Amino acid sequence: MAIGSASGKIILFGEHAVVYGRPALAVPLNDLRARVRVQARADPGVVICARDLGRTFALETAPPTDPLAAITYITLAELNVPLSTGLELVIESEIPLASGLGSGAAVSTAIVRALDAYFERALPAERVSALVYETEKMYHGTPSGIDNTVIALERAIHFTRQTGARAITIARPFCLVIAHTGIASPTKRAVGDVRRGWEKDPARYDKIFDEVGALVNRAESALARGANEELGALMDQNQELLRTLDVSSPEIENLLTAARRAGAPGGKLSGGGRGGNVIVYVGPADAEAIQRALLAAGAAKVLQTTVRNE
Ligand code: PMV
């Protein structure tokens, strides 16, 4: 028997623009994890039991487009394990689906890690990330690769498609409240809509992406200097640009307004947008009042996390 697990993630700054080569900052969300248990079964063939999705199926019966099946096929091929090997994979995840917290990449990463542990191979993190990227394409269409990278490395990163990831410094830990709009929004759709907009008016979109990139650089500098008091305003500015890209929604704006009224210095959507989660920068003393305000404004779920190096 072997177990693999992987954290969720938060994009702090730069989603969507990162698909077009601009930088973004992301951190692992260690409070929410996906776990996979691999064990031998007497009969030949692989069975996948995804409890939270209410699905149990034999690998060979799944359509090739199924992301759980795909990552299992890809990993078994990478490890040179025959498909006739009798295996059961039991998948559990605390990460809400289609909500911008990287659930797809986390489940895929946990599958790779569990199989890797079961067959005692010790694949390097970069290889795990590359395998997961293959299935990210199924969830996202044209993924930047930021989700699989931050989840495989499990550290705060600056990411671009051209240069990959490098670690960033968070000089002073800070609190975020994460609030779910209650609306599941597939990233693929939002990413596809942004692409159609960009194709129609590339100059306008590229200018917005450049502005997002500039904010990301300012945010990285603020984090490195421990100037956390700058983060709220930077999040608000990033949110304004995301609104211009048409990936916000009335529910997202409603939660952000409620948080600001309750004293939050700023916040933004995180991930694909249109639904999913917002992140709100909060001082520790105000965190509880802001969580209450978010719930009163209709948040389906709130949680608080501390962002730090490691
Ligand atoms: O919705 P999530 O958590 O999968 O994040 C997607 C981030 C995007 O920038 C919108 C897409 C991407 O591939 O980077």
Coordinates of C-alpha atoms and ligand atoms in Angstrom, one line a residue:
M1 CA 0.0 0.0 0.0
A2 CA 1.2 3.5 -0.7
I3 CA -0.2 7.0 -0.3
G4 CA 0.4 10.2 -2.3
S5 CA -1.0 13.6 -1.4
A6 CA -0.8 17.1 -2.9
S7 CA -1.9 20.5 -1.8
G8 CA -4.3 22.9 -3.5
K9 CA -2.9 26.3 -4.6
I10 CA -3.8 29.9 -4.8
I11 CA -2.8 32.3 -7.5
L12 CA -1.9 35.5 -5.7
F13 CA -1.5 37.7 -8.8
G14 CA -1.4 37.3 -12.5
E15 CA -4.0 34.7 -13.6
H16 CA -5.1 34.7 -17.2
A17 CA -2.2 37.1 -18.3
V18 CA 0.1 34.2 -17.4
V19 CA -1.4 32.2 -20.2
Y20 CA 0.0 34.9 -22.5
G21 CA 3.5 34.8 -21.2
R22 CA 3.3 37.4 -18.4
P23 CA 4.4 36.5 -14.9
A24 CA 2.2 35.3 -12.0
L25 CA 2.7 34.5 -8.3
A26 CA 1.3 31.4 -6.8
V27 CA 1.5 29.6 -3.4
P28 CA 0.6 26.1 -2.2
L29 CA -2.5 25.9 0.0
N30 CA -1.4 23.3 2.5
D31 CA -4.7 23.4 4.4
L32 CA -6.6 21.7 1.6
R33 CA -5.2 18.5 0.1
A34 CA -6.0 15.6 -2.3
R35 CA -5.0 12.1 -1.2
V36 CA -4.6 8.9 -3.2
R37 CA -4.2 5.4 -1.8
V38 CA -2.8 2.7 -4.1
Q39 CA -3.1 -1.0 -3.2
A40 CA -2.9 -4.3 -4.9
R41 CA -6.0 -6.1 -6.0
A42 CA -6.3 -9.8 -6.7
D43 CA -7.7 -9.4 -10.3
P44 CA -5.7 -7.9 -13.1
G45 CA -6.3 -4.3 -14.3
V46 CA -6.6 -0.9 -12.6
V47 CA -9.7 0.2 -10.8
I48 CA -10.2 3.9 -9.8
C49 CA -12.5 4.8 -7.0
A50 CA -13.1 8.6 -6.8
R51 CA -15.1 8.9 -3.6
D52 CA -15.9 12.6 -3.7
L53 CA -17.0 12.3 -7.3
G54 CA -19.1 9.2 -6.6
R55 CA -17.3 7.3 -9.4
T56 CA -15.7 3.9 -9.4
F57 CA -14.6 2.5 -12.8
A58 CA -12.1 0.2 -14.4
L59 CA -9.4 2.1 -16.2
E60 CA -9.9 0.3 -19.5
T61 CA -13.6 1.4 -19.6
A62 CA -12.9 5.1 -19.2
P63 CA -12.9 7.4 -22.3
P64 CA -9.4 8.6 -23.2
T65 CA -10.5 12.1 -22.4
D66 CA -11.2 11.3 -18.7
P67 CA -8.6 13.3 -16.8
L68 CA -8.3 10.7 -13.9
A69 CA -7.8 7.9 -16.4
A70 CA -5.4 9.9 -18.5
I71 CA -3.0 10.7 -15.6
T72 CA -3.1 7.1 -14.6
Y73 CA -2.2 5.9 -18.1
I74 CA 0.5 8.5 -18.4
T75 CA 2.0 7.7 -15.0
L76 CA 1.9 3.9 -15.5
A77 CA 3.6 4.3 -18.9
E78 CA 6.3 6.6 -17.3
L79 CA 7.0 4.0 -14.6
N80 CA 6.9 1.1 -17.2
V81 CA 4.1 -0.7 -15.3
P82 CA 1.9 -3.0 -17.4
L83 CA -1.8 -2.1 -17.5
S84 CA -2.6 -5.7 -16.5
T85 CA -1.2 -5.0 -13.0
G86 CA -3.9 -5.5 -10.4
L87 CA -4.2 -2.1 -8.7
E88 CA -6.8 -0.1 -6.9
L89 CA -6.6 3.7 -6.6
V90 CA -8.7 5.4 -4.0
I91 CA -9.0 9.2 -4.5
E92 CA -10.2 11.7 -1.9
S93 CA -10.0 15.4 -2.1
E94 CA -10.8 18.3 0.3
I95 CA -10.3 20.8 -2.5
P96 CA -13.6 22.1 -4.1
L97 CA -13.9 21.4 -7.8
A98 CA -13.8 24.1 -10.4
S99 CA -13.2 26.9 -7.9
G100 CA -9.7 28.2 -8.7
L101 CA -7.9 26.2 -6.0
G102 CA -6.2 23.8 -8.4
S103 CA -8.3 20.7 -7.6
G104 CA -7.6 19.1 -10.9
A105 CA -3.8 19.5 -10.7
A106 CA -3.8 18.4 -7.1
V107 CA -5.7 15.2 -7.7
S108 CA -3.4 14.4 -10.7
T109 CA -0.3 15.1 -8.7
A110 CA -1.5 12.9 -5.8
I111 CA -2.1 10.1 -8.3
V112 CA 1.4 10.4 -9.7
R113 CA 3.0 10.6 -6.2
A114 CA 1.0 7.6 -5.0
L115 CA 1.9 5.4 -8.0
D116 CA 5.5 6.6 -7.8
A117 CA 5.6 5.7 -4.1
Y118 CA 4.0 2.3 -4.6
F119 CA 6.6 1.4 -7.3
E120 CA 9.4 3.0 -5.3
R121 CA 10.7 5.2 -8.1
A122 CA 11.2 8.7 -6.7
L123 CA 10.4 10.8 -9.8
P124 CA 11.8 14.3 -9.5
A125 CA 9.3 17.1 -8.9
E126 CA 9.9 18.6 -12.4
R127 CA 8.9 15.3 -14.0
V128 CA 5.8 15.0 -11.8
S129 CA 4.9 18.5 -12.9
A130 CA 5.4 17.6 -16.6
L131 CA 3.2 14.5 -16.4
V132 CA 0.4 16.5 -14.6
Y133 CA 0.7 19.2 -17.3
E134 CA -0.5 16.7 -19.9
T135 CA -3.8 16.3 -18.0
E136 CA -4.1 20.0 -17.2
K137 CA -4.6 20.4 -20.9
M138 CA -7.8 18.4 -20.6
Y139 CA -9.1 20.6 -17.8
H140 CA -8.0 24.0 -19.2
G141 CA -7.5 23.9 -22.9
T142 CA -4.4 26.1 -23.0
P143 CA -3.0 25.9 -19.5
S144 CA 0.0 28.1 -18.6
G145 CA 1.4 25.3 -16.4
I146 CA 1.3 27.4 -13.2
D147 CA -1.0 25.0 -11.3
N148 CA 1.0 21.8 -11.9
T149 CA 4.2 23.7 -11.2
V150 CA 3.3 25.2 -7.8
I151 CA 1.7 22.0 -6.6
A152 CA 4.6 19.8 -7.7
L153 CA 7.2 22.2 -6.1
E154 CA 5.0 23.0 -3.0
R155 CA 6.5 26.4 -2.6
A156 CA 5.7 30.0 -3.3
I157 CA 6.7 30.8 -6.9
H158 CA 7.1 33.4 -9.6
F159 CA 6.1 31.7 -12.9
T160 CA 6.2 32.4 -16.6
R161 CA 5.6 30.1 -19.4
Q162 CA 9.0 30.9 -20.9
T163 CA 11.2 30.7 -17.8
G164 CA 9.2 28.3 -15.6
A165 CA 9.3 28.7 -11.8
R166 CA 11.6 30.3 -9.4
A167 CA 11.1 30.6 -5.6
I168 CA 10.0 33.9 -4.2
T169 CA 10.6 35.4 -0.8
I170 CA 7.8 36.2 1.5
A171 CA 9.6 38.2 4.1
R172 CA 6.6 38.5 6.5
P173 CA 3.8 35.9 6.6
F174 CA 0.3 37.3 6.0
C175 CA -3.3 36.2 6.3
L176 CA -5.7 35.6 3.5
V177 CA -9.4 34.8 3.8
I178 CA -10.6 32.6 0.9
A179 CA -14.3 32.8 0.2
H180 CA -16.2 30.6 -2.2
T181 CA -18.9 32.2 -4.4
G182 CA -20.8 28.9 -4.4
I183 CA -20.5 28.8 -8.2
A184 CA -18.5 26.2 -9.9
S185 CA -16.9 27.7 -12.9
P186 CA -14.7 25.5 -15.3
T187 CA -11.4 27.3 -16.0
K188 CA -11.5 26.1 -19.6
R189 CA -14.6 28.3 -20.4
A190 CA -13.1 31.5 -18.9
V191 CA -9.7 30.8 -20.5
G192 CA -11.5 30.2 -23.9
D193 CA -13.5 33.4 -23.6
V194 CA -10.4 35.4 -22.9
R195 CA -8.7 33.8 -25.9
R196 CA -11.7 34.8 -28.2
G197 CA -11.4 38.4 -26.9
W198 CA -7.7 38.5 -27.4
E199 CA -8.1 37.1 -31.0
K200 CA -10.6 39.9 -31.8
D201 CA -8.6 42.8 -30.3
P202 CA -5.0 41.6 -29.5
A203 CA -3.6 45.1 -28.9
R204 CA -6.2 45.9 -26.2
Y205 CA -5.7 42.6 -24.5
D206 CA -1.9 42.6 -24.6
K207 CA -2.0 46.1 -23.0
I208 CA -4.1 44.7 -20.1
F209 CA -1.8 41.7 -19.8
D210 CA 1.2 44.0 -19.6
E211 CA -0.5 46.0 -16.8
V212 CA -1.1 42.7 -14.9
G213 CA 2.5 41.8 -15.4
A214 CA 3.7 45.1 -14.0
L215 CA 1.5 44.6 -10.9
V216 CA 2.9 41.1 -10.4
N217 CA 6.4 42.5 -10.3
R218 CA 5.4 45.2 -7.8
A219 CA 3.7 42.5 -5.7
E220 CA 6.8 40.3 -5.7
S221 CA 8.9 43.3 -4.6
A222 CA 6.4 44.1 -1.8
L223 CA 6.5 40.5 -0.6
A224 CA 10.3 40.4 -0.6
R225 CA 10.5 43.7 1.4
G226 CA 7.8 42.6 3.8
A227 CA 5.7 45.6 2.7
N228 CA 2.5 43.6 3.1
E229 CA 0.5 46.7 3.6
E230 CA 0.8 47.3 -0.2
L231 CA -0.8 43.9 -1.0
G232 CA -4.5 44.9 -0.6
A233 CA -4.2 47.8 -3.1
L234 CA -2.3 45.7 -5.5
M235 CA -5.0 43.0 -5.3
D236 CA -7.7 45.6 -6.0
Q237 CA -5.8 46.8 -9.1
N238 CA -5.3 43.2 -10.3
Q239 CA -9.1 42.6 -9.8
E240 CA -9.9 45.7 -11.8
L241 CA -7.9 44.4 -14.7
L242 CA -9.6 40.9 -14.4
R243 CA -12.9 42.7 -14.5
T244 CA -11.9 44.4 -17.7
L245 CA -11.0 40.9 -19.1
D246 CA -14.6 39.9 -18.2
V247 CA -13.7 37.1 -15.9
S248 CA -15.3 38.6 -12.8
S249 CA -19.0 38.1 -11.9
P250 CA -21.7 39.8 -9.8
E251 CA -21.1 37.2 -7.1
I252 CA -17.4 37.8 -7.0
E253 CA -17.9 41.6 -6.9
N254 CA -20.5 41.2 -4.1
L255 CA -18.1 39.3 -1.9
L256 CA -15.2 41.7 -2.5
T257 CA -17.5 44.7 -1.7
A258 CA -18.6 43.0 1.5
A259 CA -15.0 42.3 2.6
R260 CA -13.9 45.9 1.9
R261 CA -16.8 47.3 3.9
A262 CA -15.8 45.0 6.8
G263 CA -12.3 46.6 6.7
A264 CA -10.3 44.4 4.3
P265 CA -7.6 46.4 2.5
G266 CA -8.3 44.6 -0.8
G267 CA -9.0 41.4 -2.6
K268 CA -9.5 39.7 -6.0
L269 CA -10.7 36.6 -7.7
S270 CA -8.2 33.8 -7.8
G271 CA -7.9 31.3 -10.7
G272 CA -10.2 31.2 -13.7
G273 CA -12.9 33.5 -12.3
R274 CA -16.6 33.8 -13.2
G275 CA -17.3 32.0 -9.9
G276 CA -14.9 29.9 -7.7
N277 CA -13.1 31.7 -5.0
V278 CA -12.0 35.2 -4.0
I279 CA -9.0 35.9 -1.9
V280 CA -9.0 38.8 0.6
Y281 CA -6.0 40.3 2.2
V282 CA -6.8 40.7 5.9
G283 CA -5.0 41.8 9.1
P284 CA -5.1 39.0 11.6
A285 CA -7.2 41.2 14.0
D286 CA -9.9 41.7 11.4
A287 CA -10.0 38.2 9.9
E288 CA -13.0 37.0 11.9
A289 CA -15.2 40.0 11.3
I290 CA -14.3 39.8 7.6
Q291 CA -15.2 36.1 7.5
R292 CA -18.5 36.9 9.1
A293 CA -19.2 39.7 6.6
L294 CA -18.4 37.3 3.7
L295 CA -20.8 34.6 5.0
A296 CA -23.5 37.2 5.6
A297 CA -23.0 38.4 2.0
G298 CA -23.7 34.9 0.7
A299 CA -20.3 33.1 0.6
A300 CA -20.8 29.4 0.4
K301 CA -17.7 28.7 2.4
V302 CA -14.9 30.7 4.0
L303 CA -11.5 29.7 5.2
Q304 CA -8.4 31.5 6.5
T305 CA -4.9 30.7 5.6
T306 CA -1.5 32.1 6.4
V307 CA 0.9 32.6 3.5
R308 CA 4.5 32.1 4.3
N309 CA 7.7 30.7 2.7
E310 CA 7.4 26.9 3.0
Ligands
PMV1 O1 -8.8 28.1 -12.1 P1 -7.5 27.5 -11.8 O2 -7.1 27.4 -10.4 O3 -7.2 26.3 -12.5 O4 -6.4 28.6 -12.4 C1 -6.3 28.9 -13.7 C2 -5.3 30.0 -13.9 C3 -5.4 30.6 -15.3 O5 -4.4 31.6 -15.4 C4 -6.7 31.3 -15.5 C5 -5.2 29.6 -16.4 C6 -3.8 29.0 -16.5 O6 -3.6 28.0 -17.2 O7 -2.8 29.7 -16.0

